[in-house]
Each structure stands twice: as structure tokens, then as C-alpha cells.
PDB file of C-alpha atoms in Angstrom:
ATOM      1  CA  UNK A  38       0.000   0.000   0.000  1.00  0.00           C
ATOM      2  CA  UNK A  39       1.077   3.548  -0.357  1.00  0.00           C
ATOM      3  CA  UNK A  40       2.641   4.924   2.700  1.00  0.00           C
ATOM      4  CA  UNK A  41       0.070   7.881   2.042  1.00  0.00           C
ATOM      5  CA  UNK A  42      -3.540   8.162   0.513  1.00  0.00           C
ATOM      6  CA  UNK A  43      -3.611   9.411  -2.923  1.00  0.00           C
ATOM      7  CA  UNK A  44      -3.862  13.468  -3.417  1.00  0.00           C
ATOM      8  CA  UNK A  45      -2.614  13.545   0.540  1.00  0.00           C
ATOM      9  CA  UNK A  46       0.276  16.322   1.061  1.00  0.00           C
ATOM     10  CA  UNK A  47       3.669  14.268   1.851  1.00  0.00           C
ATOM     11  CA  UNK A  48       5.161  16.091   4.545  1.00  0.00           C
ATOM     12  CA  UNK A  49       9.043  16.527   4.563  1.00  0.00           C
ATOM     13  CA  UNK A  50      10.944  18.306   5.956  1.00  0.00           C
ATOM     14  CA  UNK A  51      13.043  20.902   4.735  1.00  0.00           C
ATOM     15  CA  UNK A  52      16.471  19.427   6.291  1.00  0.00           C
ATOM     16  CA  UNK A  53      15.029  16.295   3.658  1.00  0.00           C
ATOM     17  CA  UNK A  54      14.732  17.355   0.868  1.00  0.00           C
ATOM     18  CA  UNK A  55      17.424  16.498  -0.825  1.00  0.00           C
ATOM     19  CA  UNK A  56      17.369  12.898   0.504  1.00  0.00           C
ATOM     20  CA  UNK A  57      14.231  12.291  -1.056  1.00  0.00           C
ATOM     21  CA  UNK A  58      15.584  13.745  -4.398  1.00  0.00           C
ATOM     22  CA  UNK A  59      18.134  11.469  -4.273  1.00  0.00           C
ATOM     23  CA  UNK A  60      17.045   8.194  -2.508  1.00  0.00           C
ATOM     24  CA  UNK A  61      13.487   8.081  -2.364  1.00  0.00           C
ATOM     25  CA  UNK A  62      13.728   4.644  -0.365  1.00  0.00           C
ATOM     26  CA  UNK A  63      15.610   6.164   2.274  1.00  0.00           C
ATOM     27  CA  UNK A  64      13.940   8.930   2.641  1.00  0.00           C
ATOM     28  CA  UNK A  65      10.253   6.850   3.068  1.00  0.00           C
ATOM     29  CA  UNK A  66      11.491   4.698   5.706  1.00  0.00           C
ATOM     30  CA  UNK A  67      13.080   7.679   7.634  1.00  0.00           C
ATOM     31  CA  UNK A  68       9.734   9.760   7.373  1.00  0.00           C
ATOM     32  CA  UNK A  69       8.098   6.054   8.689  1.00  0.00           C
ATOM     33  CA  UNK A  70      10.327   6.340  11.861  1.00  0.00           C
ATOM     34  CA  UNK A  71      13.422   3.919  10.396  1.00  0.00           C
ATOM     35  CA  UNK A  72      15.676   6.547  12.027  1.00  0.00           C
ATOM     36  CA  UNK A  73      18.486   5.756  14.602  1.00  0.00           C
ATOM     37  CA  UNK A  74      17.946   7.916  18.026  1.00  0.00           C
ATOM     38  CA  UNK A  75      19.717  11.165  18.760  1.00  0.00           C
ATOM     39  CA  UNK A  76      23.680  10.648  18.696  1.00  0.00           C
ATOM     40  CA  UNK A  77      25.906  12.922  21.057  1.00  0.00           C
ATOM     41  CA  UNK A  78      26.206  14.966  17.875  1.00  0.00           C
ATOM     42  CA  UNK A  79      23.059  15.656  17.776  1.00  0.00           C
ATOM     43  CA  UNK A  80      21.812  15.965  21.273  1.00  0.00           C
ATOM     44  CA  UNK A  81      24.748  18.960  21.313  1.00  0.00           C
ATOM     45  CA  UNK A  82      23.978  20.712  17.873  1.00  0.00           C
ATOM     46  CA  UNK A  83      20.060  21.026  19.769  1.00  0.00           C
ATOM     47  CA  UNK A  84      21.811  22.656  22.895  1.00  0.00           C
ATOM     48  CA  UNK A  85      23.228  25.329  20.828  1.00  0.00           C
ATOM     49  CA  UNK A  86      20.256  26.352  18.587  1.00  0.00           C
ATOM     50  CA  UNK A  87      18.199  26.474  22.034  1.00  0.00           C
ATOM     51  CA  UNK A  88      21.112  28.702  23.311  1.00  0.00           C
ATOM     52  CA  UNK A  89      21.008  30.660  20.140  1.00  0.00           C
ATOM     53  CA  UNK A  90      17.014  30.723  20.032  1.00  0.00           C
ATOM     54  CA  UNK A  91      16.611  32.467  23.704  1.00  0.00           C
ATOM     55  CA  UNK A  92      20.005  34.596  23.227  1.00  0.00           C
ATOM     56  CA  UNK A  93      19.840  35.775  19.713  1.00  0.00           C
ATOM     57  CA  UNK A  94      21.703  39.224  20.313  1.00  0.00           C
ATOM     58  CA  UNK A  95      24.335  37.122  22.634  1.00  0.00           C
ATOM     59  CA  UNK A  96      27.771  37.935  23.843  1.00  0.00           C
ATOM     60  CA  UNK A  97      30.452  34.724  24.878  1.00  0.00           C
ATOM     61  CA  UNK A  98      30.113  35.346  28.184  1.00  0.00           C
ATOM     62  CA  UNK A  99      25.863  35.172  27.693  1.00  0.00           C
ATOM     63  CA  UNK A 100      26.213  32.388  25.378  1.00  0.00           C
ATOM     64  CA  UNK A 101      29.097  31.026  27.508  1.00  0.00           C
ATOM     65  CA  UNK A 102      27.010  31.087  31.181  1.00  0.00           C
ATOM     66  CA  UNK A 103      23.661  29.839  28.947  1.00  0.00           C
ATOM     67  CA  UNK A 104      26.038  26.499  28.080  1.00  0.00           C
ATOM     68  CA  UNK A 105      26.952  26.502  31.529  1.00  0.00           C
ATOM     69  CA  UNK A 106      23.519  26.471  32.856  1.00  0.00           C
ATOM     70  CA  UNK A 107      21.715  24.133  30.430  1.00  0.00           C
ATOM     71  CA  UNK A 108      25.416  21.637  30.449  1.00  0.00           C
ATOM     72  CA  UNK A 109      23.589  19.170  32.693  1.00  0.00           C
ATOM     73  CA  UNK A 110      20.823  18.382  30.126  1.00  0.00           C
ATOM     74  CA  UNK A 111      22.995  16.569  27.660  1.00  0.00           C
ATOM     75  CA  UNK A 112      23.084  13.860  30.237  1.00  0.00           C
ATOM     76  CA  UNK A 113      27.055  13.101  30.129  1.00  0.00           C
ATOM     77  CA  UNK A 114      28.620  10.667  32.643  1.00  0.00           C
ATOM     78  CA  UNK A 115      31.666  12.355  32.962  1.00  0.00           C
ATOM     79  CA  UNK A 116      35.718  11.621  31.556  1.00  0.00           C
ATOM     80  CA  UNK A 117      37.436  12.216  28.521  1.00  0.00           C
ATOM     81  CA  UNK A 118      34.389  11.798  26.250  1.00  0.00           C
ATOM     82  CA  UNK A 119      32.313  14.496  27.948  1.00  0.00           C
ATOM     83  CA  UNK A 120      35.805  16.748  28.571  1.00  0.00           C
ATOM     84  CA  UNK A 121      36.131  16.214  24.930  1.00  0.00           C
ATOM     85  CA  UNK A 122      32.240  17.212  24.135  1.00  0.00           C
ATOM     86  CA  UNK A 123      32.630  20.282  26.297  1.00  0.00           C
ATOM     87  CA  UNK A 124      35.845  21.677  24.276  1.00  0.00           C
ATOM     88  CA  UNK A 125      33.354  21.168  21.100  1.00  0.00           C
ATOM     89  CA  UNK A 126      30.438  22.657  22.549  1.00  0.00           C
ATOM     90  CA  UNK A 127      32.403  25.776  23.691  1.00  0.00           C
ATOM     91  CA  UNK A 128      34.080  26.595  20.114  1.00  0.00           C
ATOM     92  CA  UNK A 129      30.726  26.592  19.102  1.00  0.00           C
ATOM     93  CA  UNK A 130      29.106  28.621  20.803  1.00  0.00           C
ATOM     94  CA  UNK A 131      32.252  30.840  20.150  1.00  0.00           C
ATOM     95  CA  UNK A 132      31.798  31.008  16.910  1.00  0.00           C
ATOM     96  CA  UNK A 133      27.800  31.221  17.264  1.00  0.00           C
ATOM     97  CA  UNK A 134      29.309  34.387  19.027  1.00  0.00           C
ATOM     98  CA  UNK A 135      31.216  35.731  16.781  1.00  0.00           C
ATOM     99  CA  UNK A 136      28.490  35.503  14.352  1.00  0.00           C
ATOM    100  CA  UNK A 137      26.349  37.392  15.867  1.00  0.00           C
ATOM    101  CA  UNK A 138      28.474  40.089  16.654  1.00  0.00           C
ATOM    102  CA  UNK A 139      28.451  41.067  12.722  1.00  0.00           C
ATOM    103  CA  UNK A 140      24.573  39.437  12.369  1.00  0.00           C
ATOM    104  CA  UNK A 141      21.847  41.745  11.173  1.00  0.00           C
ATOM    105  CA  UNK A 142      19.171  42.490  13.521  1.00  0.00           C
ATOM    106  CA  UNK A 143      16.950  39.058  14.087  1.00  0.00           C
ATOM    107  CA  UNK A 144      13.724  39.891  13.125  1.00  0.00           C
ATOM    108  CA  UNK A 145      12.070  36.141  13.192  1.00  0.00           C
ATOM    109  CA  UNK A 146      13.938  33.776  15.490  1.00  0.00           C
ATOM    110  CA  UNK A 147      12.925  29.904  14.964  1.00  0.00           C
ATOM    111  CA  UNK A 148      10.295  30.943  12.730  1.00  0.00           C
ATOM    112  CA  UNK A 149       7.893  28.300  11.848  1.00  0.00           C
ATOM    113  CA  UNK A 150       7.048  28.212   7.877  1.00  0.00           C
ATOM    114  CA  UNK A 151       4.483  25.738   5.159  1.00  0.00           C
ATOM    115  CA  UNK A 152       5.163  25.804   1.706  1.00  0.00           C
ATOM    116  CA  UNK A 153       2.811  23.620  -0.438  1.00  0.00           C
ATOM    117  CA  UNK A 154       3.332  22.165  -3.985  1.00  0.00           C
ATOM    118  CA  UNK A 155       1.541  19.656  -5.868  1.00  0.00           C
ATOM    119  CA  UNK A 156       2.560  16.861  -3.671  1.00  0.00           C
ATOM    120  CA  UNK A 157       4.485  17.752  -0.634  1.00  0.00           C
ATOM    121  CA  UNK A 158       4.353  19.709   2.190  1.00  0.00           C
ATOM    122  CA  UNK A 159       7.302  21.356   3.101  1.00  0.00           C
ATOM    123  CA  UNK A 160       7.169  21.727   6.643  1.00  0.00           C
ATOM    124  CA  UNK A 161      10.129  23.264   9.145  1.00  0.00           C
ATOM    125  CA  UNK A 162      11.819  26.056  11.134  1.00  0.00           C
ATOM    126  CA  UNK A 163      13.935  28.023  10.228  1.00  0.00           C
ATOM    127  CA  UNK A 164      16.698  29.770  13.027  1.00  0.00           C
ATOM    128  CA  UNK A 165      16.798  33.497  12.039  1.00  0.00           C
ATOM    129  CA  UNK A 166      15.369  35.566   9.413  1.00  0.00           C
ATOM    130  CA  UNK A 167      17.650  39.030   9.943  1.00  0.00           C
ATOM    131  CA  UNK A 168      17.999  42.420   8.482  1.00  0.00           C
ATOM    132  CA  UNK A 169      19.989  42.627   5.218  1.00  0.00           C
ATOM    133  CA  UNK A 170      21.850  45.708   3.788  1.00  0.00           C
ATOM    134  CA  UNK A 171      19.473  47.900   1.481  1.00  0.00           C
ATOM    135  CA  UNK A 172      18.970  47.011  -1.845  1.00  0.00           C
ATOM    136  CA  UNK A 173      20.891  48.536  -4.704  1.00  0.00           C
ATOM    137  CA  UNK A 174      17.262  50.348  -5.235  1.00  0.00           C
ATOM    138  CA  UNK A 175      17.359  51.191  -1.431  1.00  0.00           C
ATOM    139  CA  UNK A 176      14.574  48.971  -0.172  1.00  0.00           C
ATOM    140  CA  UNK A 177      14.700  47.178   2.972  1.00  0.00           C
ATOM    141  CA  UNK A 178      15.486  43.481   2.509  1.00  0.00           C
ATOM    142  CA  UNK A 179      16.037  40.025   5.115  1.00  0.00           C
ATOM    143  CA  UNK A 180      18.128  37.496   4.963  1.00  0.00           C
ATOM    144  CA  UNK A 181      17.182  33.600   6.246  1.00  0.00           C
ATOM    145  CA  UNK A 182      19.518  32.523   8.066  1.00  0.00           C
ATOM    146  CA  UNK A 183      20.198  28.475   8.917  1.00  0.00           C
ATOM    147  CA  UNK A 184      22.687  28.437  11.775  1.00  0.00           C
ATOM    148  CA  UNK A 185      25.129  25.219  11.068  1.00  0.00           C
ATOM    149  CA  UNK A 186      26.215  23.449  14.307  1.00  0.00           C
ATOM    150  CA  UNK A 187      27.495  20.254  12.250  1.00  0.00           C
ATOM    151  CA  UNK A 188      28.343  20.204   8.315  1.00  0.00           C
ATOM    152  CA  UNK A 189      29.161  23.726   7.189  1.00  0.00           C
ATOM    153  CA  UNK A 190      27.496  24.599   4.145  1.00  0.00           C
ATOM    154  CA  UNK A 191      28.852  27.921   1.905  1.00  0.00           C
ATOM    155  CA  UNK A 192      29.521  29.628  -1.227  1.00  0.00           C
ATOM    156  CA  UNK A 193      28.499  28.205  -4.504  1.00  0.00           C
ATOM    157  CA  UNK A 194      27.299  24.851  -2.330  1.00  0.00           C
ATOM    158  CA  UNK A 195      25.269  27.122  -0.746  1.00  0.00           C
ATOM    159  CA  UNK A 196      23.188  28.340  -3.424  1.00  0.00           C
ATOM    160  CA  UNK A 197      22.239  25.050  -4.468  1.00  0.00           C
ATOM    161  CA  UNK A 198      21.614  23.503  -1.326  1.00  0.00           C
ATOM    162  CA  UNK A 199      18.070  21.847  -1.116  1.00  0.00           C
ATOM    163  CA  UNK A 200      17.707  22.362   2.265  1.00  0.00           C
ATOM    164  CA  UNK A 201      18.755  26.126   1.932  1.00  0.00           C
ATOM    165  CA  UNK A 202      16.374  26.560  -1.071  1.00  0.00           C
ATOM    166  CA  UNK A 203      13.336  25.518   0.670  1.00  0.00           C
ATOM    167  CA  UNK A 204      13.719  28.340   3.272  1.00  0.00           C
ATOM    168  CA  UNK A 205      13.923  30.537   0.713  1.00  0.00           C
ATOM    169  CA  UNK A 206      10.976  29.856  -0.891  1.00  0.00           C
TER     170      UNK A 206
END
């Protein structure tokens, strides 16, 4: 049987789209719950976009003391590994810092957003929409913004990033 009802919207989500342009299979048992739980990776990368979400104007020493509070939640048991984790975790929120320090001015933050074609319906959150330098006409303008915590997507990758292109739209 079809996993949905024909003429249903297929919800996916914006981080898949490009797995279901490329392995359809994958994608459908994914969306069906085949998925592995959270990894470390994972559990950390959701830290820092909470940090980011409820300090989007932060300093280090904000983002820094927000880490320090919320540390506990990941659940480590201590040692090397979580040593280790904590080393990642602050160099991230480092360079979340940094970031922000030349960001526009967040005007959305975790802004919730539909888009609807034939089939699908492109569900998801984006992390920031922000002011943009004016226009060469002088208008006012935004930039969407998808703060990276693992892979690091930029330049020409960028632009033809699936994932990327559907918060655009």
C-alpha cells in the first residue's frame, strides 16, 4: 500500500529534501520512523540552537554562562568523552558568538514556515530571518539565516543547497 492516501500532502521536511531527491527509499522509511535515536552529535547541535534561540543578540560570556547552565541536560557521565564534548560545545558557541556580533538584527527567530506544492508539504523552522543591507534600489530586505552546528554549508554549495532553497521559498 502507499505509505500515504492518494492526493494527501507528503510532509518533509526541509532538512530532507534532498534525501528524497536522491534516494526516495531512504527517505520513506526515515519519514516512517526507520531513524536511529539522537547521537551525542546531535543531542549537542540542539543545545546550541536552544542557546542561540533564547540569546539571539548574545555575547560569549551570555552564550558562555547559557552552556553553563543548560550543560547538565545533555546527560554526560563524565571523563574524557564528555571533557572532549565540552571543548566542542564551547568553540561553538564561540563562533555562534562571533556571528552574531556582525549578524543583522533578528527579526524572526525559529520561525515556523508551510510551503505547499503539488505533492508535498514542506514543513520546518527556520533559526533566524535578519535584516539585510538595502537594496541597490534602497529597499529594505532580510536574509534567512540556517545556523550550522554540524556540516558547514557555503559559497556556490550554498546556493544550491536543497535544504537552503526551501527556506527561501
Amino acid at each position: 500500500e502507499p505509505l500515504w492516501p492518494e492526493g494527501a500532502a507528503v510532509p518533509v521536511s526541509p532538512s530532507r529534501v534532498e534525501l528524497a531527491a536522491t534516494c526516495t527509499l531512504r527517505w520513506a522509511l526515515e519519514a516512517a520512523g526507520g531513524t536511529p535515536t539522537s547521537s551525542r552529535e546531535q543531542s549537542l547541535g540542539t543545545l546550541v540552537h536552544a542557546i542561540a534561540q533564547d540569546h539571539p543578540t548574545g555575547t560569549a560570556e551570555e552564550l558562555l554562562e547559557a552552556l553553563d547552565e543548560r550543560w547538565a541536560s545533555l546527560g554526560l557521565r563524565g571523563g574524557w568523552p564528555e571533557a572532549a564534548t565540552r571543548r566542542k560545545a564551547e568553540g561553538m558557541v564561540r563562533r555562534l558568538a562571533a556571528y552574531l556580533r556582525g549578524a543583522g538584527a533578528p527579526l524572526l527567530v525559529e520561525a515556523g514556515f508551510e510551503l505547499r506544492t503539488d505533492r508535498a508539504l514542506v514543513r520546518g523552522t527556520v533559526d533566524r530571518v535578519e535584516a539585510a543591507p538595502p537594496g541597490p534600489d534602497g529597499g529594505a530586505r532580510a536574509r534567512v539565516v540556517d545556523l550550522k552546528t554540524g556540516s558547514q554549508v557555503s559559497g556556490p554549495e550554498a546556493e544550491v543547497n536543497p535544504q537552503l532553497a526551501a527556506y527561501q521559498l
